[in-house]
Coordinates of C-alpha atoms (C1' of nucleotides) in Angstrom, one line a residue:
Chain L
X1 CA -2.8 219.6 11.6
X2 CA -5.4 222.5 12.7
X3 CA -3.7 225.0 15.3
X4 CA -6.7 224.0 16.9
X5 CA -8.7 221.4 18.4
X6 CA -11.9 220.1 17.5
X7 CA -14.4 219.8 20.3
X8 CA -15.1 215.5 19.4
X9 CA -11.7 214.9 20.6
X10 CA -11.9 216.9 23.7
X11 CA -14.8 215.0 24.7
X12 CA -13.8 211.6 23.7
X13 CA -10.3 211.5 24.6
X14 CA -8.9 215.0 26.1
X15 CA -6.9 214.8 29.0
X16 CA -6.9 217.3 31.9
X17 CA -3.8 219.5 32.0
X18 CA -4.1 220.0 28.5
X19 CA -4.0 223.9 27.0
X20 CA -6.2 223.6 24.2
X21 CA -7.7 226.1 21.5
X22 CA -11.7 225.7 20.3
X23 CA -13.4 226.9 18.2
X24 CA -16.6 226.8 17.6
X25 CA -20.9 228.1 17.7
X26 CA -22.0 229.0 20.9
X27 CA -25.7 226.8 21.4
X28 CA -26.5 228.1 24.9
X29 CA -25.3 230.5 27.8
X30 CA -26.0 230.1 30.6
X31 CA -24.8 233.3 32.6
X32 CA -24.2 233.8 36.3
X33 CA -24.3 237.6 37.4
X34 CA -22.0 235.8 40.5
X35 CA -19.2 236.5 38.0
X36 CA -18.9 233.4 35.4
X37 CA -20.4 231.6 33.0
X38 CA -21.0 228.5 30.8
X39 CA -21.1 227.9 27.3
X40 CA -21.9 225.2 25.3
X41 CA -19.8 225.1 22.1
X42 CA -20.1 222.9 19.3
X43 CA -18.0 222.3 15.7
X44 CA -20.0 220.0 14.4
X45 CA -17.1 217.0 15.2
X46 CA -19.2 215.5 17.7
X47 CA -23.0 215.1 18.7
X48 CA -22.3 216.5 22.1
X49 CA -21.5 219.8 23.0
X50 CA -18.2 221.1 24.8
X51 CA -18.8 222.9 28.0
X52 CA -16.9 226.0 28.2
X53 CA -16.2 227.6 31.7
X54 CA -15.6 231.1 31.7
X55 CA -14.5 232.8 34.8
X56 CA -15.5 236.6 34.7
X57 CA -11.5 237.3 35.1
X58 CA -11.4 236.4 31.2
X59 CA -10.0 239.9 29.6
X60 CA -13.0 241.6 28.3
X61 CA -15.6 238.8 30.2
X62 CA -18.4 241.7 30.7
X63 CA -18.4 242.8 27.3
X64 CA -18.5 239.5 25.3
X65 CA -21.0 238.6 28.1
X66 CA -23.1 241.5 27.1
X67 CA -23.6 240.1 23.5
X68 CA -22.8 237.0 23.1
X69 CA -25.8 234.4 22.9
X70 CA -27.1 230.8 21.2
X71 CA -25.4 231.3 17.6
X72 CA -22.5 233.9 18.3
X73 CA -18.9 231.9 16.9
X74 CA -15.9 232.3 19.1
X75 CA -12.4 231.1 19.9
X76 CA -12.1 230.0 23.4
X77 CA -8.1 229.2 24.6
X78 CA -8.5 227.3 28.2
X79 CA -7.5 224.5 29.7
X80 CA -9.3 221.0 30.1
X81 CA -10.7 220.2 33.6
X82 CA -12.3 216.9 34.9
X83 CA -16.1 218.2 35.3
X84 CA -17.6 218.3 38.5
X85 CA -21.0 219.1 37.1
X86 CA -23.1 215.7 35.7
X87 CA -23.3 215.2 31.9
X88 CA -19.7 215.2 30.5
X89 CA -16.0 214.3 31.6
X90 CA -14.3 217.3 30.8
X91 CA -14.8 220.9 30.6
X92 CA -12.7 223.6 29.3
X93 CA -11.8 226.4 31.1
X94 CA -11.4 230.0 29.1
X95 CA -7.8 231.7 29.5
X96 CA -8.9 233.9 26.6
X97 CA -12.5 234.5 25.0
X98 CA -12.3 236.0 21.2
X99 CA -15.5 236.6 19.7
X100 CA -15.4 235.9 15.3
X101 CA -19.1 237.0 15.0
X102 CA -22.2 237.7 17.0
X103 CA -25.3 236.5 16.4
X104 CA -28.3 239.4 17.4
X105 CA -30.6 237.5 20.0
X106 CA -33.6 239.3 18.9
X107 CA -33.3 238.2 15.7
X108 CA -31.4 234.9 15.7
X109 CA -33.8 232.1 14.6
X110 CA -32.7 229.4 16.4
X111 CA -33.6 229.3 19.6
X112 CA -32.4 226.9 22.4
X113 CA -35.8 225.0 22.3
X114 CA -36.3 222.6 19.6
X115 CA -38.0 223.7 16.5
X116 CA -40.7 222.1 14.1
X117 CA -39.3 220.7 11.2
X118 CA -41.4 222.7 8.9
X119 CA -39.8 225.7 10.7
X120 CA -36.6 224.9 10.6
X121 CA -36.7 223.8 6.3
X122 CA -37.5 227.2 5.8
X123 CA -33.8 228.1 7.4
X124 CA -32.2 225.5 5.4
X125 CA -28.9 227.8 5.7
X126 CA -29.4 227.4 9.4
X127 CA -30.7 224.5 10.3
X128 CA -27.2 222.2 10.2
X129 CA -26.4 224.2 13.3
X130 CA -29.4 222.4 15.3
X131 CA -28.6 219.0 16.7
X132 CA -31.4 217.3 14.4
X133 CA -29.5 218.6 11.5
X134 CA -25.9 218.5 12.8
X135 CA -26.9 214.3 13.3
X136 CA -28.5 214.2 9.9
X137 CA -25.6 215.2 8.3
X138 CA -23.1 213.1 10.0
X139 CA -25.1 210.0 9.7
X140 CA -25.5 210.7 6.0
X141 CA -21.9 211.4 5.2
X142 CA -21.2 207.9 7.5
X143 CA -23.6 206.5 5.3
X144 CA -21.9 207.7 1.8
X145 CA -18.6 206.6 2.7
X146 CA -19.6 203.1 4.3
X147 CA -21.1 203.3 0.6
X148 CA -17.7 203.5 -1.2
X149 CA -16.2 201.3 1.0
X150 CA -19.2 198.4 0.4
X151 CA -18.4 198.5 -3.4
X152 CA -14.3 199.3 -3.4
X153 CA -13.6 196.4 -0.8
X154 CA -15.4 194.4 -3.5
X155 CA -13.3 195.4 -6.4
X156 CA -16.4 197.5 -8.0
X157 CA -15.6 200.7 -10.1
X158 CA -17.0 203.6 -9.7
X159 CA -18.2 204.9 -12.4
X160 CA -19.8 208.3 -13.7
X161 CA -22.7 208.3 -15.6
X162 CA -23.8 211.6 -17.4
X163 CA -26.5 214.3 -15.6
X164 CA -27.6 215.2 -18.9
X165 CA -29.2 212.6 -21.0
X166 CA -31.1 212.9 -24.5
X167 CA -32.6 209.2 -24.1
X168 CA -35.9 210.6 -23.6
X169 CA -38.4 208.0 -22.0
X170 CA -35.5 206.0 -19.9
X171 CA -38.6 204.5 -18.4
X172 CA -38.9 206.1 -15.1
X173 CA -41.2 209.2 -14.5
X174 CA -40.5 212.8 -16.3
X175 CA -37.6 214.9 -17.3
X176 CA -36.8 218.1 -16.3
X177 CA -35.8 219.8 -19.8
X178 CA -32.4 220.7 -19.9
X179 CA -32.6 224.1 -23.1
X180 CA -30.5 226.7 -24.3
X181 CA -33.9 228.1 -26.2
X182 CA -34.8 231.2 -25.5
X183 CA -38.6 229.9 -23.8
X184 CA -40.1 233.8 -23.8
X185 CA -39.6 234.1 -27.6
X186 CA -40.6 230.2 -27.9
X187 CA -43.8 231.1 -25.9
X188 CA -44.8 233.8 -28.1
X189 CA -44.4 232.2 -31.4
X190 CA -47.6 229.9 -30.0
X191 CA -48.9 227.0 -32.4
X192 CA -45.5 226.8 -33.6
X193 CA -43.4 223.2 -33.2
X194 CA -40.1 223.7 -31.4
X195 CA -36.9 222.8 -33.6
X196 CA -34.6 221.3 -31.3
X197 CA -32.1 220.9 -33.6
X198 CA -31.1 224.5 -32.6
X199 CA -30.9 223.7 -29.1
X200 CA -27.6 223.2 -27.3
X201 CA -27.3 219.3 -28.0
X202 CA -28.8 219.5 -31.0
X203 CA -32.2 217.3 -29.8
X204 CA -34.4 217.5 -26.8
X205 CA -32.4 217.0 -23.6
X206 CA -33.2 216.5 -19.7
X207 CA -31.4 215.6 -16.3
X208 CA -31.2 212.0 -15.8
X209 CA -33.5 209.4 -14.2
X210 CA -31.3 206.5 -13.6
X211 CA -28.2 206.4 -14.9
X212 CA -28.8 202.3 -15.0
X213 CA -28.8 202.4 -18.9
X214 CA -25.1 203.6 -19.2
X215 CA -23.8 201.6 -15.9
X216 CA -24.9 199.0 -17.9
X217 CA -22.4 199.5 -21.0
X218 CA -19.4 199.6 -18.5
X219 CA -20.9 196.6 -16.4
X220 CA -20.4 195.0 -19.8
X221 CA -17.0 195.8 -20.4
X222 CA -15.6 196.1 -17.1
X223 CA -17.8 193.4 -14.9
X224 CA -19.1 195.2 -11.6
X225 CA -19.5 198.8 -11.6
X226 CA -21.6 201.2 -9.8
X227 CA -23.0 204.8 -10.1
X228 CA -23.3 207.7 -6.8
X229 CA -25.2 210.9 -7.9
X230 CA -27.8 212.7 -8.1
X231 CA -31.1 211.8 -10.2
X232 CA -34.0 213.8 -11.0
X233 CA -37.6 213.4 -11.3
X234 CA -40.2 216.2 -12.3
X235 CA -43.0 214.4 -10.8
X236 CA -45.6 216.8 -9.1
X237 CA -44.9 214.4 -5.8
X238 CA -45.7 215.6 -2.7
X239 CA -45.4 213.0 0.3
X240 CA -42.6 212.2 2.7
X241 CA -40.8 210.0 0.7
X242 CA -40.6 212.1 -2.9
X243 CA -38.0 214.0 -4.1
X244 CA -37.5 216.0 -7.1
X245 CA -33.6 216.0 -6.6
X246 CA -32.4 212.7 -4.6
X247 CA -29.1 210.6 -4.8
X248 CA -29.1 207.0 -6.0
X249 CA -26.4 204.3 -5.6
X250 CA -26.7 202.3 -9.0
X251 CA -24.6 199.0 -8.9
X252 CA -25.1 197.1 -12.5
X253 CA -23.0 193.6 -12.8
X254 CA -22.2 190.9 -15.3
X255 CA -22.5 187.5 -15.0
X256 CA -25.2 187.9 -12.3
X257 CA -28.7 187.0 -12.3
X258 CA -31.6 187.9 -9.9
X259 CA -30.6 185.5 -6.8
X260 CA -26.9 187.1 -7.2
X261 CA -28.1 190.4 -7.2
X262 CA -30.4 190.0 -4.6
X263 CA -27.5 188.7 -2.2
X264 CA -25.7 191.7 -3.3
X265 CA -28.5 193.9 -2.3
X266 CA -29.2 192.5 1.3
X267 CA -25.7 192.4 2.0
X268 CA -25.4 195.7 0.7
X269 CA -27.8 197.1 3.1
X270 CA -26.9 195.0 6.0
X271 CA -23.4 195.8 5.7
X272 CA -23.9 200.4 5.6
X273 CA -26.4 200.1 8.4
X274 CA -23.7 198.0 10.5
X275 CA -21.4 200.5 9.8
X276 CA -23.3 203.6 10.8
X277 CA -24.1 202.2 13.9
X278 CA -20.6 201.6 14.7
X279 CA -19.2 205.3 13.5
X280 CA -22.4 206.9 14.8
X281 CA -23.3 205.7 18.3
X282 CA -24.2 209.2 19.6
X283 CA -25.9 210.4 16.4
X284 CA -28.1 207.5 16.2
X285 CA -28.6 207.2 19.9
X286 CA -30.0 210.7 19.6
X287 CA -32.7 209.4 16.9
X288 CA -33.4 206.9 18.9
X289 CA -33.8 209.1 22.0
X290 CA -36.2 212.1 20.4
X291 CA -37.1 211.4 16.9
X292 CA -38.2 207.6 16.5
X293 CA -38.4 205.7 19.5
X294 CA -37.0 201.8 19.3
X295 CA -34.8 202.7 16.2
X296 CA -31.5 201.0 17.3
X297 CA -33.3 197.9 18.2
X298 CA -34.9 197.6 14.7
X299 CA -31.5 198.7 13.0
X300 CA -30.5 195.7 14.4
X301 CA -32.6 193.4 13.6
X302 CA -32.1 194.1 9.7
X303 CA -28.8 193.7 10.3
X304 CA -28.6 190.3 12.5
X305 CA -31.8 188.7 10.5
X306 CA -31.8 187.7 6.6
X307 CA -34.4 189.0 4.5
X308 CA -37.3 187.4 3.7
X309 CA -37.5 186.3 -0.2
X310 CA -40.6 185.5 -1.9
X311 CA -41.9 186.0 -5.3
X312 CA -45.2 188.9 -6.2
X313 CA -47.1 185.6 -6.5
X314 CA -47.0 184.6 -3.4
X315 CA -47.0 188.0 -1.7
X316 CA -50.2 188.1 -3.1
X317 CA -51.2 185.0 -1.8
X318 CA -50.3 186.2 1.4
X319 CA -52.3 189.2 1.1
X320 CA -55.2 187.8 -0.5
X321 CA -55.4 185.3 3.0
X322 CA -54.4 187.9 5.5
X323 CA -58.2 188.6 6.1
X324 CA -57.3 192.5 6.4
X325 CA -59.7 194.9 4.9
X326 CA -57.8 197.2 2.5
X327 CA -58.7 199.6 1.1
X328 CA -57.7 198.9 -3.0
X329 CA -58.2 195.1 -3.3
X330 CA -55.4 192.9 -3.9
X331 CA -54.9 191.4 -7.3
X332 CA -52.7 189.7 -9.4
X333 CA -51.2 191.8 -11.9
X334 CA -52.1 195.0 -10.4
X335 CA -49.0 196.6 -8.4
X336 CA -49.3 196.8 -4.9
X337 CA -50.3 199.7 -2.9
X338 CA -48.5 201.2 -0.1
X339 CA -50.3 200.0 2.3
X340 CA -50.2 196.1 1.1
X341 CA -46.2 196.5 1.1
X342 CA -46.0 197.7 4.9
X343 CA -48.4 194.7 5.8
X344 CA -45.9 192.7 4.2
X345 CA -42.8 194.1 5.7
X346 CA -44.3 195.9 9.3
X347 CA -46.8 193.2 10.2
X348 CA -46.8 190.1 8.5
X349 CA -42.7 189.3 8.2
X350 CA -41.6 192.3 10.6
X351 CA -38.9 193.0 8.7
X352 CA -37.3 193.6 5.3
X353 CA -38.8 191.8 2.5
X354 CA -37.5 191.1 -1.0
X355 CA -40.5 190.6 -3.6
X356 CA -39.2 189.3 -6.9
X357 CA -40.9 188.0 -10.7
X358 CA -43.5 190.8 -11.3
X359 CA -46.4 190.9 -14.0
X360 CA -44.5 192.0 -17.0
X361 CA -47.0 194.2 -17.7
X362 CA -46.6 196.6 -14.5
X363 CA -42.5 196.7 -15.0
X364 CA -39.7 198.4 -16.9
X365 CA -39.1 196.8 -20.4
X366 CA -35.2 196.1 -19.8
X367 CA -36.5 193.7 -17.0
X368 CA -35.4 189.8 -18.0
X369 CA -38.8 188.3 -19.0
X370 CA -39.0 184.7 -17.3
X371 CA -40.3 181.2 -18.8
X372 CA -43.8 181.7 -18.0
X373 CA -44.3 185.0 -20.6
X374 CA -46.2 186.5 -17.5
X375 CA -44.0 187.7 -15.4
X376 CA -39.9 189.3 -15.2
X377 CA -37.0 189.2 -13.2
X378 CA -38.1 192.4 -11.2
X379 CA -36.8 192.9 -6.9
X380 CA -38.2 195.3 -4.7
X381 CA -36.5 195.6 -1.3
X382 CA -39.3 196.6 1.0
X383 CA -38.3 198.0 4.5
X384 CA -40.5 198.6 7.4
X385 CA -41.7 202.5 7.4
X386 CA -40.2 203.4 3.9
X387 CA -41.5 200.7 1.4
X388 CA -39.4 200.6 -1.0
X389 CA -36.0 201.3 -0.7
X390 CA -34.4 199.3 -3.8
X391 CA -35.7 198.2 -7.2
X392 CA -34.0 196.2 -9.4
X393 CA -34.0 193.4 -11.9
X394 CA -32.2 191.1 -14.2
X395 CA -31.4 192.6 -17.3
X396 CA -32.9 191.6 -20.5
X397 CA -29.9 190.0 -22.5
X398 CA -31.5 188.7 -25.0
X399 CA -31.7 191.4 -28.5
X400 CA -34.7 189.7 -30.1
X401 CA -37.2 189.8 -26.8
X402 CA -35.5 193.6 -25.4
X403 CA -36.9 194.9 -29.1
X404 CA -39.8 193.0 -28.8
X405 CA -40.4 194.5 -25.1
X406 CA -39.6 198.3 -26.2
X407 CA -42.6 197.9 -28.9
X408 CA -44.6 196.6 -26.1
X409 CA -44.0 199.8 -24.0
X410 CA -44.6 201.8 -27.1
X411 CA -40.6 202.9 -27.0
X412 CA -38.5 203.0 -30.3
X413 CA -35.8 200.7 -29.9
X414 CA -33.8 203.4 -32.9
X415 CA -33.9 205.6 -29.8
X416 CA -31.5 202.9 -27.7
X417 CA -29.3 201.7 -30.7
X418 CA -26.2 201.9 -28.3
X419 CA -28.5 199.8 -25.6
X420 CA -29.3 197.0 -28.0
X421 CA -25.6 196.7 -29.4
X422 CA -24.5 196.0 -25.8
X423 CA -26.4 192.7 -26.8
X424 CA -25.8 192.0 -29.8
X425 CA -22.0 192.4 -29.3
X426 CA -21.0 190.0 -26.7
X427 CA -24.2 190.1 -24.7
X428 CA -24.2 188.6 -21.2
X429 CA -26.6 188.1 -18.3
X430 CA -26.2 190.8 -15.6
X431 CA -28.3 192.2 -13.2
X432 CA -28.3 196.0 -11.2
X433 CA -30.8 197.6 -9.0
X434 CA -30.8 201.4 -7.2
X435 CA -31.0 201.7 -3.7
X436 CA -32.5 205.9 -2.5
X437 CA -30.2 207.1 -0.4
X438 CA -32.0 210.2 1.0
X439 CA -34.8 206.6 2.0
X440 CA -31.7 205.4 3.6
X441 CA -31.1 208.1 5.5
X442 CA -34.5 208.4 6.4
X443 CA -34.5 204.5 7.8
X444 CA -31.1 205.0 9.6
X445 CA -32.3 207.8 11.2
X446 CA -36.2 207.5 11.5
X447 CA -36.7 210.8 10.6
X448 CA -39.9 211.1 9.0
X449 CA -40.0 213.3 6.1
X450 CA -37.6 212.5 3.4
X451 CA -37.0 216.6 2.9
X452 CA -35.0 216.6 5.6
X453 CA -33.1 213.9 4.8
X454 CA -31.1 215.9 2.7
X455 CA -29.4 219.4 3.1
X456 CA -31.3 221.3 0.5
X457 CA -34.4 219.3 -0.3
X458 CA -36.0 220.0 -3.8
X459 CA -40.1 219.5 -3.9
X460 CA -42.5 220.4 -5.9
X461 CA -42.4 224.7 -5.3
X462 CA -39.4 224.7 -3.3
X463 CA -35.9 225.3 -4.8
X464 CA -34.9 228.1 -2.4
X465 CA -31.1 228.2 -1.4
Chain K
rU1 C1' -52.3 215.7 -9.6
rC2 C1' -56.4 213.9 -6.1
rC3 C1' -58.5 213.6 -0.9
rC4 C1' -58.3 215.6 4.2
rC5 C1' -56.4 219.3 7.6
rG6 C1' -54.1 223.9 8.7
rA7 C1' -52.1 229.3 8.4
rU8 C1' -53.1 234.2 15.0
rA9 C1' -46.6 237.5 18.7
rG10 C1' -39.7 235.6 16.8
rC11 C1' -41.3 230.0 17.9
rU12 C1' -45.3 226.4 19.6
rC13 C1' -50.2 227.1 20.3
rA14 C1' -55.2 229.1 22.7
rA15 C1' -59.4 232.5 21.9
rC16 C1' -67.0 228.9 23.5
rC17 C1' -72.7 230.8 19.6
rG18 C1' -69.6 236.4 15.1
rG19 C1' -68.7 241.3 19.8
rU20 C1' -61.4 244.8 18.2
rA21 C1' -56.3 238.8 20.9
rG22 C1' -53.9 235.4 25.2
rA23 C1' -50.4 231.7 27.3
rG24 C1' -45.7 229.1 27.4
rC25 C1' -41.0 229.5 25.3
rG26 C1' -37.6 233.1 23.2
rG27 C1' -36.0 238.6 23.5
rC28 C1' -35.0 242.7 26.8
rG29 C1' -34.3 244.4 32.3
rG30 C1' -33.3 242.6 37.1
rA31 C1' -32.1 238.5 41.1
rC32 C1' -28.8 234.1 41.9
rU33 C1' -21.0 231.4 43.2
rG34 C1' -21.3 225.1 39.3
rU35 C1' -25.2 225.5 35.5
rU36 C1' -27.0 221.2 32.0
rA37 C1' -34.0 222.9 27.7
rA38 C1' -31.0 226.4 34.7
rU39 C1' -34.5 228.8 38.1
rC40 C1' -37.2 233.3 40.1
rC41 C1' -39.4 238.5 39.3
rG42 C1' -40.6 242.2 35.8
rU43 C1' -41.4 244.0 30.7
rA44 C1' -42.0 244.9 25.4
rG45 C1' -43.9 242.5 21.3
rG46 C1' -49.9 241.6 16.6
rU47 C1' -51.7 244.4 9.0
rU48 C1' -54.9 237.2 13.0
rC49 C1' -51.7 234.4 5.0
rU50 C1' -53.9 237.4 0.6
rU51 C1' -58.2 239.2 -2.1
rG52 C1' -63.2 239.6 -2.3
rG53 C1' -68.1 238.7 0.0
rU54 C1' -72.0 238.3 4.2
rU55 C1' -72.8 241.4 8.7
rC56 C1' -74.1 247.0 12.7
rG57 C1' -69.7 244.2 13.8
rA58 C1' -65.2 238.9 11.1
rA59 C1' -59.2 235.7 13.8
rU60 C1' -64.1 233.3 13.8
rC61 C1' -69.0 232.5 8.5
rC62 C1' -68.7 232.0 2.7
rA63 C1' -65.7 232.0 -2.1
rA64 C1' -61.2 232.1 -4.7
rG65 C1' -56.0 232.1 -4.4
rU66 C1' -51.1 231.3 -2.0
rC67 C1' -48.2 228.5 1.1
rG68 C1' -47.6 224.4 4.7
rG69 C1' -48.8 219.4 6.8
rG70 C1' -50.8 214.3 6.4
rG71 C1' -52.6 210.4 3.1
rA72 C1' -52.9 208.5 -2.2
rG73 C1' -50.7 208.0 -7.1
rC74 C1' -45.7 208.1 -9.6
rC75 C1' -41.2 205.7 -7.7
rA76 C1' -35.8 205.4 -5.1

RNA sequence: UCCCCGAUAGCUCAACCGGUAGAGCGGCGGACUGUUAAUCCGUAGGUUCUUGGUUCGAAUCCAAGUCGGGGAGCCA
């Protein structure tokens, strides 16, 4: 137990009478030269704010008074009241005011009027402290944990796959280089090939993808697993639902195929959303309140409704009849555009959408290739205002067609010896898919930009903090 | 990476046809015995993103660059 009391518990379930120590940021002050004043504190515990009275007989109530402003952190020992004001329950009012640090109003950048978000990515190091941000991160870490508990009530393990990977070419977009090299000396001995063997791991190296190939051996030894880290792509992206650094939630299982996994994937997502809206009332009342209008009721409906299922086939049917002029032309074997799968999922189904059995040619090569020899055991959970938000597949079990599918993508199946031994040593069908869980945050919350969606967002250009 | 848009006070923005910059908020000072983005009065605050060009004169027009936003692609 803290010596002290944090400000969530005050508000929910503090009782008057009760001496009490806070501590906490001061968001606003709002002074009256008739000898008192109020502040707002928050911790962070709680959405809401604590409203702290203090009466100008506090010891040293002129001087703190003097300074103190939106920002400044303090220790406030008081006593809860019932509020006669309108807003909360209960206030606190101040026996003792002890200020840890102030925060220079002149210079300060968080004012007590809401900020862009452009404005406030640039104070990263500041921004948790604005209600936005403070919401943000609460939702996420409700998010993260409903999560864990999704996968441990069903008996997965979690399991960690490595950052740094030398399978170059895992089949999803560029690597960052991972090097020991020294690159000035490299860059002046131009013309000349690099010898990686005199690099750290002794080959070319990067930071992982997907760390589906290696959630895949322990799926295959230990049944259902699943993966929660961070994933990187050096793609020179730059739209609102990119990132260079994200977090991914990788489940891989044995003995499923593509209708099991799917279950497990609507479920899955069903099941975290339900839970944020039960830990995070205020939070998400909030987004629903100032940053996406009619949020909660749409939250709900992906809960209370079941996905709609239906093959790429018939999606492009569905498209191809829709009579809507868009702009790239929908056909079969191309993969859909943006703006096909939020007519899919915003205004023809109005809700989430699973599209399975892609073109084989538009889709990863460890994807099951189905009877017809056009098309594989791909999914792609599409979600109104994000697109896609999962992709996954039935693996390709059998050794024979995974080799003949790696020549296809002009891969080297040498390069994934451990891969194929996974089949030809007691291969089984299994399935997995990869749900973005900055997306996630971004669908719970209806925040728009995926960059803040995540403390420190890493873009194209921006790696600051 | 491609297309479009933008960059002016601490923040959000305005400034007509090219004539040396203005508001709200915030800050500071003052007023107010219960406020809730408090209110009211006063006040300070500017290398108009950078470099170059056109012009008697550029925040304004042109070029390049940098950064930011939206859309597209890549995908989660």
């Amino acid at each position: 137990m803290t010596p002290f009391t944090r400000i969530g518990r005050i508000l929910k379930d503090g009782q008057p009478g009760t001496q009490v120590d806070v501590r906490g940021w001061v968001r606003t002050k709002r002074e009256s030269k008739g000898g008192f004043a109020f502040l707002e504190l928050n911790d962070g515990s709680s959405f809401a704010s604590l409203q702290v009275v203090v009466d100008g007989g506090v010891p040293g109530y002129a001087e703190s008074m003097k300074h103190l402003g939106t920002g400044a952190s303090v220790r406030i020992e008081g006593e809860i009241k019932e509020s006669p004001g309108k807003g909360q329950r209960v206030e606190v009012h101040a026996k003792t005011l002890e200020i840890y640090g102030l925060a220079d109003p002149a210079t300060y950048p968080l004012q007590k009027k809401g900020h862009s978000f452009e404005f406030l990515r640039e104070k990263a190091h500041l921004r948790p402290r604005s209600n936005t941000f403070g919401a943000m991160a609460r939702v996420r870490n409700a998010l993260c944990a409903a999560i864990h508990d999704f996968y441990q009530s069903r008996g997965f393990l979690y399991v960690q796959t490595p950052i740094i990977t030398t399978s170059d070419c895992e089949g999803a977009g560029q690597l960052f280089q991972v090097t020991t090299l020294d690159l000035a000396r490299l860059a002046a001995k131009q013309g000349e090939a690099v010898d990686f063997s005199q690099d750290f791991f002794g080959k070319k190296a990067g930071l992982t993808v997907s760390g589906q190939l290696e959630a895949e051996t322990y799926a295959c030894a230990l049944g259902d697993v699943y993966t929660f880290g961070p994933t990187f792509r050096a793609e020179n992206s730059n739209t609102t639902r990119h990132l260079a650094e994200f977090w991914m939630i990788e489940p891989e299982m044995a003995f499923y195929d593509l209708n099991d996994n799917m279950n497990l994937a609507e479920s899955f997502v069903r099941s975290i959303i339900k839970d944020v809206l039960a830990k995070c009332p205020d939070d998400l009342a909030f987004f629903n309140e100032r940053i996406e209008p009619g949020l909660l009721d749409s939250l709900h409906h992906i809960v209370e409704n079941d996905f709609v299922r239906l093959t790429y086939t018939e999606g492009v049917e569905i498209l191809q009849k829709s009579g809507k002029a868009f702009e790239y032309p929908v056909e079969w074997g191309h993969d859909l555009q943006s703006e096909h799968e939020r007519y899919l999922t915003e205004e023809h189904f109005k809700q989430p959408v699973i599209l399975t059995d892609y073109p084989r040619a538009i889709k990863s090569f460890y994807m099951r290739c189905n009877e017809d020899g056009k098309t594989v055991r791909a999914m792609d959970v599409l979600v109104p205002r994000i697109g896609e938000i999962i992709g996954g597949s039935q693996r390709e079990e059998r050794p024979d067609i995974l080799v003949e599918r790696m020549r296809e993508s002009g891969l080297n199946p040498d390069d994934y010896w451990w891969y194929l031994e996974l089949r030809q040593y007691g291969t089984v069908p299994h399935a997995g898919f990869g749900l973005g869980l900055e997306r996630t945050v971004q669908l719970v919350t209806g925040m728009q930009n995926i960059r803040d969606c995540i403390p420190f967002p890493r873009t194209p250009k921006n790696a600051e903090f």
